[in-house]
Short mmCIF file of C-alpha atoms in Angstrom, two decimals:
data_model
loop_
_atom_site.label_atom_id
_atom_site.label_comp_id
_atom_site.label_asym_id
_atom_site.label_seq_id
_atom_site.Cartn_x
_atom_site.Cartn_y
_atom_site.Cartn_z
CA MET A 17 181.35 104.86 125.74
CA ALA A 18 182.52 107.30 128.41
CA ALA A 19 179.56 106.28 130.59
CA THR A 20 180.57 102.61 130.24
CA ILE A 21 184.13 103.32 131.23
CA THR A 22 183.13 105.43 134.28
CA THR A 23 180.64 102.73 135.51
CA ALA A 24 183.31 100.10 135.11
CA MET A 25 185.67 102.26 137.11
CA ALA A 26 183.08 102.80 139.82
CA THR A 27 182.26 99.05 139.86
CA THR A 28 185.98 98.49 140.37
CA GLY A 29 185.78 100.94 143.29
CA LEU A 30 182.96 98.97 144.79
CA ASP A 31 184.75 95.63 144.15
CA SER A 32 187.89 96.92 145.76
CA TRP A 33 185.83 98.19 148.77
CA LEU A 34 184.16 94.77 149.01
CA GLN A 35 187.53 93.03 148.74
CA GLN A 36 188.90 94.93 151.71
CA ALA A 37 185.68 94.76 153.70
CA THR A 38 185.43 90.91 153.40
CA ARG A 39 189.13 90.14 154.03
CA CYS A 40 189.49 86.99 156.23
CA LEU A 41 185.74 86.44 156.32
CA ALA A 42 184.22 82.90 155.74
CA LYS A 43 182.74 82.20 152.32
CA ASP A 44 179.13 82.45 153.59
CA SER A 45 179.88 85.68 155.47
CA THR A 46 181.58 87.10 152.39
CA ALA A 47 178.58 86.27 150.16
CA GLN A 48 176.23 87.85 152.69
CA VAL A 49 178.29 91.13 152.93
CA GLN A 50 178.58 91.31 149.16
CA SER A 51 174.90 90.85 148.65
CA GLU A 52 173.78 93.50 151.25
CA ILE A 53 176.43 96.05 150.26
CA ARG A 54 175.64 95.70 146.47
CA GLU A 55 171.98 96.10 147.33
CA HIS A 56 172.76 99.23 149.35
CA TYR A 57 175.13 100.62 146.76
CA GLU A 58 172.47 100.27 143.91
CA LEU A 59 169.90 102.11 146.03
CA ALA A 60 172.37 104.80 146.90
CA ARG A 61 173.45 105.21 143.27
CA GLU A 62 169.87 105.29 142.02
CA SER A 63 168.94 107.93 144.67
CA ALA A 64 171.91 110.12 143.72
CA MET A 65 171.00 109.88 139.99
CA ASN A 66 167.36 110.85 140.80
CA GLY A 67 168.82 113.80 142.66
CA GLY A 68 170.51 114.97 139.38
CA ALA A 69 173.98 113.51 139.82
CA SER A 70 175.70 112.12 136.69
CA ALA A 71 176.33 108.34 136.59
CA ASP A 72 179.98 108.90 137.39
CA GLU A 73 179.26 111.14 140.33
CA ALA A 74 176.51 108.87 141.61
CA ASP A 75 178.94 105.91 141.69
CA ARG A 76 181.58 107.88 143.41
CA LEU A 77 179.04 109.17 145.99
CA ALA A 78 177.61 105.67 146.66
CA VAL A 79 181.09 104.16 147.34
CA ALA A 80 182.17 107.21 149.42
CA ALA A 81 179.02 106.91 151.61
CA LEU A 82 180.05 103.40 152.59
CA GLY A 83 183.10 104.83 154.41
CA ASP A 84 186.39 103.21 155.22
CA ALA A 85 186.51 99.53 154.09
CA LYS A 86 189.07 98.56 156.72
CA THR A 87 186.85 99.89 159.52
CA ALA A 88 183.94 97.99 158.09
CA ASN A 89 186.07 94.81 157.88
CA ARG A 90 187.02 95.22 161.54
CA GLN A 91 183.41 95.50 162.49
CA TYR A 92 182.30 92.65 160.23
CA ARG A 93 184.95 90.35 161.74
CA ASN A 94 183.47 91.09 165.20
CA VAL A 95 180.03 89.87 164.21
CA LEU A 96 180.45 87.40 161.27
CA LEU A 97 182.39 84.21 161.11
CA THR A 98 185.97 84.48 159.76
CA SER A 99 187.40 81.76 157.60
CA GLY A 100 189.41 80.31 160.52
CA GLU A 101 186.28 80.15 162.70
CA ALA A 102 184.23 78.58 159.92
CA ARG A 103 186.98 75.94 159.54
CA MET A 104 186.98 75.22 163.25
CA LEU A 105 183.19 74.99 163.23
CA ARG A 106 183.32 72.44 160.42
CA GLN A 107 186.15 70.34 161.85
CA GLY A 108 184.96 70.31 165.50
CA ASN A 109 187.58 70.27 168.24
CA TRP A 110 190.94 68.57 167.80
CA GLU A 111 190.52 66.60 171.10
CA ALA A 112 187.30 65.04 169.83
CA GLN A 113 188.84 64.46 166.37
CA ALA A 114 191.91 62.76 167.82
CA ILE A 115 189.80 60.17 169.67
CA CYS A 116 186.94 59.77 167.21
CA SER A 117 189.22 59.25 164.19
CA ARG A 118 190.79 56.10 165.77
CA SER A 119 188.72 54.27 168.30
CA TRP A 120 191.77 52.58 169.93
CA ILE A 121 193.20 56.03 170.86
CA LYS A 122 190.04 56.69 172.89
CA TRP A 123 190.60 53.58 174.99
CA VAL A 124 194.36 54.19 175.33
CA LEU A 125 193.75 57.72 176.63
CA LEU A 126 190.88 56.82 178.87
CA ILE A 127 192.90 53.92 180.36
CA ALA A 128 195.92 56.19 180.73
CA ALA A 129 193.74 58.74 182.64
CA ALA A 130 192.31 56.01 184.88
CA ALA A 131 195.79 54.46 185.39
CA ALA A 132 197.23 57.86 186.41
CA VAL A 133 194.42 58.40 189.01
CA PHE A 134 194.74 54.84 190.30
CA SER A 135 198.60 55.11 190.58
CA GLY A 136 198.14 58.46 192.25
CA ASN A 137 195.99 56.84 194.88
CA GLU A 138 198.62 54.15 195.40
CA PHE A 139 201.46 56.69 195.86
CA LEU A 140 199.35 58.72 198.22
CA LEU A 141 198.86 55.65 200.43
CA ARG A 142 202.63 55.04 200.37
CA GLY A 143 203.33 58.64 201.36
CA SER A 144 204.71 60.06 198.09
CA ILE A 145 202.33 62.99 198.25
CA MET A 146 203.89 65.22 195.53
CA LEU A 147 204.09 62.39 192.98
CA ALA A 148 200.51 61.42 193.90
CA TRP A 149 199.24 64.87 193.27
CA LYS A 150 201.03 65.10 189.92
CA LEU A 151 199.48 61.83 188.84
CA PHE A 152 196.01 62.93 189.99
CA ALA A 153 196.22 66.21 188.10
CA GLY A 154 197.66 64.57 185.00
CA GLY A 155 194.93 61.85 185.02
CA ILE A 156 192.18 64.46 185.50
CA VAL A 157 193.49 66.64 182.63
CA ILE A 158 193.85 63.82 180.20
CA GLY A 159 190.39 62.69 181.19
CA LEU A 160 188.82 66.18 180.87
CA LEU A 161 190.48 66.79 177.53
CA PHE A 162 189.78 63.50 175.86
CA ALA A 163 186.68 62.25 177.57
CA ALA A 164 184.92 65.59 177.03
CA PRO A 165 182.86 64.38 174.05
CA PHE A 166 181.38 61.65 176.27
CA LEU A 167 180.43 63.95 179.18
CA PRO A 168 176.82 65.06 179.54
CA VAL A 169 177.51 68.75 178.76
CA TYR A 170 174.51 70.08 176.81
CA THR A 171 173.77 73.55 178.28
CA ARG A 172 175.53 76.89 178.19
CA LEU A 173 176.06 76.87 181.95
CA GLY A 174 177.20 73.34 181.94
CA GLY A 175 179.74 74.19 179.24
CA ARG A 176 181.01 77.18 181.26
CA VAL A 177 181.45 74.99 184.35
CA PHE A 178 183.20 72.27 182.38
CA ARG A 179 185.63 74.72 180.79
CA GLY A 180 186.41 76.39 184.06
CA VAL A 181 187.16 73.02 185.74
CA ARG A 182 189.34 72.09 182.74
CA TRP A 183 191.44 75.25 182.93
CA VAL A 184 191.85 74.94 186.71
CA ALA A 185 192.88 71.28 186.38
CA MET A 186 195.33 72.14 183.56
CA LEU A 187 196.99 75.01 185.39
CA THR A 188 197.16 72.94 188.57
CA MET A 189 198.88 70.10 186.61
CA LEU A 190 201.37 72.43 185.06
CA GLY A 191 202.07 74.10 188.43
CA LEU A 192 202.61 70.73 190.06
CA ALA A 193 204.65 69.37 187.19
CA PHE A 194 207.11 72.23 187.16
CA GLY A 195 206.93 73.20 190.81
CA PRO A 196 209.40 75.96 191.80
CA ASP A 197 211.18 75.57 188.47
CA ALA A 198 208.16 77.02 186.67
CA PRO A 199 209.85 80.36 185.79
CA LYS A 200 212.83 78.52 184.23
CA TRP A 201 210.51 76.47 182.02
CA SER A 202 208.13 79.37 181.29
CA TRP A 203 208.70 79.03 177.44
CA LEU A 204 207.55 75.42 177.69
CA LEU A 205 204.58 76.38 179.85
CA PHE A 206 203.48 79.10 177.43
CA SER A 207 203.87 76.77 174.38
CA CYS A 208 201.70 74.14 176.10
CA LEU A 209 199.06 76.74 177.12
CA TRP A 210 199.13 78.39 173.73
CA MET A 211 198.15 75.17 172.03
CA VAL A 212 195.00 74.99 174.21
CA ALA A 213 194.32 78.70 174.63
CA ARG A 214 194.30 79.58 170.90
CA PRO A 215 191.51 77.25 169.83
CA GLU A 216 189.68 78.08 173.04
CA TRP A 217 189.79 81.77 172.10
CA THR A 218 188.45 81.00 168.58
CA ARG A 219 185.70 78.92 170.06
CA ALA A 220 184.76 81.76 172.46
CA SER A 221 184.57 84.11 169.44
CA ILE A 222 182.33 81.66 167.58
CA ARG A 223 180.09 81.36 170.66
CA ARG A 224 179.68 85.13 170.66
CA LYS A 225 178.69 85.25 167.03
CA LEU A 226 176.32 82.24 166.71
CA PRO A 227 172.89 82.02 168.41
CA VAL A 228 172.91 79.20 171.03
CA ALA A 229 170.29 77.36 168.98
CA GLU A 230 172.90 76.96 166.17
CA TRP A 231 175.68 75.71 168.39
CA PRO A 232 177.14 72.30 167.45
CA ARG A 233 177.85 69.94 170.40
CA HIS A 234 181.62 70.73 170.48
CA LEU A 235 180.97 74.44 171.15
CA TYR A 236 179.66 73.61 174.61
CA LEU A 237 182.98 72.01 175.51
CA MET B 131 172.96 103.71 177.12
CA HIS B 132 173.89 100.02 176.98
CA ARG B 133 176.90 100.87 174.81
CA ASN B 134 179.68 103.37 175.28
CA THR B 135 178.65 106.91 174.47
CA MET B 136 181.34 109.07 172.93
CA TYR B 137 180.95 111.73 170.34
CA ARG B 138 183.04 113.59 167.90
CA ILE B 139 181.87 116.97 166.56
CA THR B 140 182.87 117.94 163.07
CA ARG B 141 182.02 121.25 161.42
CA GLU B 142 178.68 120.21 160.01
CA THR B 143 177.86 116.89 161.56
CA MET B 144 178.04 114.90 164.87
CA ASN B 145 179.17 111.33 164.97
CA PHE B 146 177.94 109.70 168.19
CA LYS B 147 180.05 106.62 168.48
CA GLY B 148 178.31 103.58 169.98
CA THR B 149 174.80 105.08 169.59
CA LEU B 150 174.11 103.58 166.14
CA PRO B 151 172.47 100.35 167.50
CA THR B 152 170.05 102.59 169.54
CA LEU B 153 169.29 104.69 166.47
CA ILE B 154 168.71 101.58 164.40
CA LEU B 155 166.31 100.19 167.10
CA GLU B 156 164.46 103.55 167.24
CA THR B 157 164.06 103.54 163.41
CA LEU B 158 162.79 100.00 163.41
CA ALA B 159 160.40 100.66 166.23
CA HIS B 160 158.41 102.84 163.82
CA GLU B 161 158.45 100.47 160.80
CA THR B 162 160.09 97.44 159.36
CA SER B 163 162.81 98.52 156.95
CA HIS B 164 165.80 97.56 154.88
CA GLY B 165 169.35 98.79 155.44
CA TYR B 166 169.44 101.61 153.02
CA ARG B 167 166.15 103.07 154.23
CA ILE B 168 167.30 102.78 157.86
CA ALA B 169 170.43 104.79 157.08
CA GLN B 170 168.46 107.48 155.20
CA GLN B 171 165.83 107.76 157.98
CA ILE B 172 168.42 108.24 160.67
CA LYS B 173 170.05 111.02 158.60
CA GLU B 174 166.71 112.65 157.70
CA ARG B 175 165.28 112.47 161.19
CA SER B 176 168.42 114.07 162.67
CA GLU B 177 168.22 116.68 159.92
CA GLY B 178 171.63 115.63 158.73
CA ILE B 179 173.33 116.32 162.05
CA LEU B 180 174.04 112.74 162.93
CA ASP B 181 176.37 111.26 160.39
CA PHE B 182 177.77 107.75 160.09
CA LYS B 183 179.42 105.75 157.38
CA GLU B 184 176.85 103.44 155.84
CA GLY B 185 179.29 100.55 155.54
CA THR B 186 179.21 100.35 159.39
CA LEU B 187 175.35 99.99 159.45
CA TYR B 188 175.34 96.30 158.49
CA PRO B 189 177.77 95.10 161.15
CA ALA B 190 175.66 96.90 163.72
CA LEU B 191 172.52 95.23 162.29
CA HIS B 192 174.21 91.79 162.41
CA LYS B 193 175.22 92.38 165.99
CA LEU B 194 171.65 93.33 166.96
CA GLU B 195 170.45 90.21 165.12
CA ASN B 196 172.98 88.02 166.99
CA GLU B 197 171.72 89.52 170.24
CA GLY B 198 168.15 88.84 169.31
CA MET B 199 167.14 92.57 169.25
CA VAL B 200 166.16 92.51 165.55
CA GLU B 201 165.20 89.81 163.06
CA SER B 202 165.55 89.72 159.30
CA TYR B 203 163.65 88.25 156.37
CA GLU B 204 163.75 88.26 152.62
CA GLY B 205 161.21 90.56 150.93
CA MET B 206 160.64 92.14 147.49
CA GLU B 207 160.62 95.82 146.55
CA LYS B 208 160.06 96.92 143.03
CA GLY B 209 160.71 93.35 141.82
CA ARG B 210 164.09 93.18 143.63
CA PRO B 211 164.89 91.00 146.58
CA ARG B 212 165.62 92.95 149.76
CA ARG B 213 166.59 91.97 153.25
CA TYR B 214 164.17 93.58 155.73
CA TYR B 215 164.74 93.98 159.43
CA ARG B 216 162.16 94.25 162.18
CA ILE B 217 162.53 94.90 165.92
CA THR B 218 161.83 92.06 168.38
CA LYS B 219 160.30 92.19 171.86
CA SER B 220 163.65 92.21 173.53
CA GLY B 221 164.82 94.92 171.09
CA ARG B 222 161.88 97.08 172.28
CA GLY B 223 162.89 96.46 175.83
CA ALA B 224 166.48 97.51 175.11
CA LEU B 225 165.24 100.67 173.32
CA THR B 226 163.09 101.65 176.32
CA ARG B 227 166.11 101.25 178.63
CA ASP B 228 168.34 103.23 176.15
CA ARG B 229 165.72 106.02 176.01
CA ALA B 230 165.58 106.32 179.78
CA GLU B 231 169.37 106.36 180.12
CA TRP B 232 169.69 108.87 177.38
CA ARG B 233 167.15 111.21 179.06
CA GLU B 234 169.17 110.92 182.34
CA LEU B 235 172.44 111.68 180.58
CA SER B 236 170.90 114.43 178.64
CA ARG B 237 169.40 115.99 181.85
CA ALA B 238 172.77 115.75 183.58
CA MET B 239 174.61 117.42 180.67
CA THR B 240 172.03 120.20 180.49
CA THR B 241 172.41 120.77 184.21
CA ILE B 242 176.17 121.05 183.87
CA LEU B 243 176.39 122.99 180.60
CA GLY B 244 173.20 125.07 181.04
CA GLU B 245 170.44 125.50 178.47
CA ALA B 246 171.88 126.43 175.00
#
């Protein structure tokens, strides 16, 4: 009876360790961690009992040998997919979703991008240089954001170049749009950039964790 | 070393932060093994001097796997399923570089501190 109670307590100790160590991890990652840690725990427990420890002591030693669960969680989150990253991996990128869910949006956005570049050219010929540049930059950014799924970007290097061009175009557009008033509108600038930077950061983290062979198409963009 | 080398000395053990991946590669260079055995071999081979928390072993193994230094497969031991790890060709290359860098560092430290 006492042995059953102590084993249950130790299992609770392991469960609590696992709960902390798998916090924020994706379902698959959690299952993987639970399986490998349970396997490790059983071997450690068995070894301690073979060494003469009581069941209670063996359980305690096996959990203690695992160390701090929060440290393990931090390390696991650096190498395994978190729930947010798994969601993003499933859903793809929001730009692609926006145009793929409704085909008419794709045409509206592509026409808007082409119209902006065309109008920019017209204004440039008429001498309105600043307005022309704003239209050029706007057209290119809309084009890069929403036409991305149709561009022939299939390699790691191609993806890096595409992302670099997109960021330069986006920052140029924001710079041109706000001009010398940029500091006054910095809150709006940061809000706009945050919307793009946050998913970009998550994608960069997924790229680091997944082998290139397993990358879906949208990770290149 | 291809990772930061820092160490903390406690009364009985030494915890070389950032060297765990190298120690894992060194262990796997001798034989294919599962996580628990890797942990025990590192402790045994260092005669208990190098200590690390076993919960941090698996994140390090996953990182090495992501980097293509080790690969894993399912196996059986005493009728139980186990995940085994083996070193890859690029893992052996990284280990050779790590060994060379460690010798350099060790030689430099000995020059400064003198022979114990």
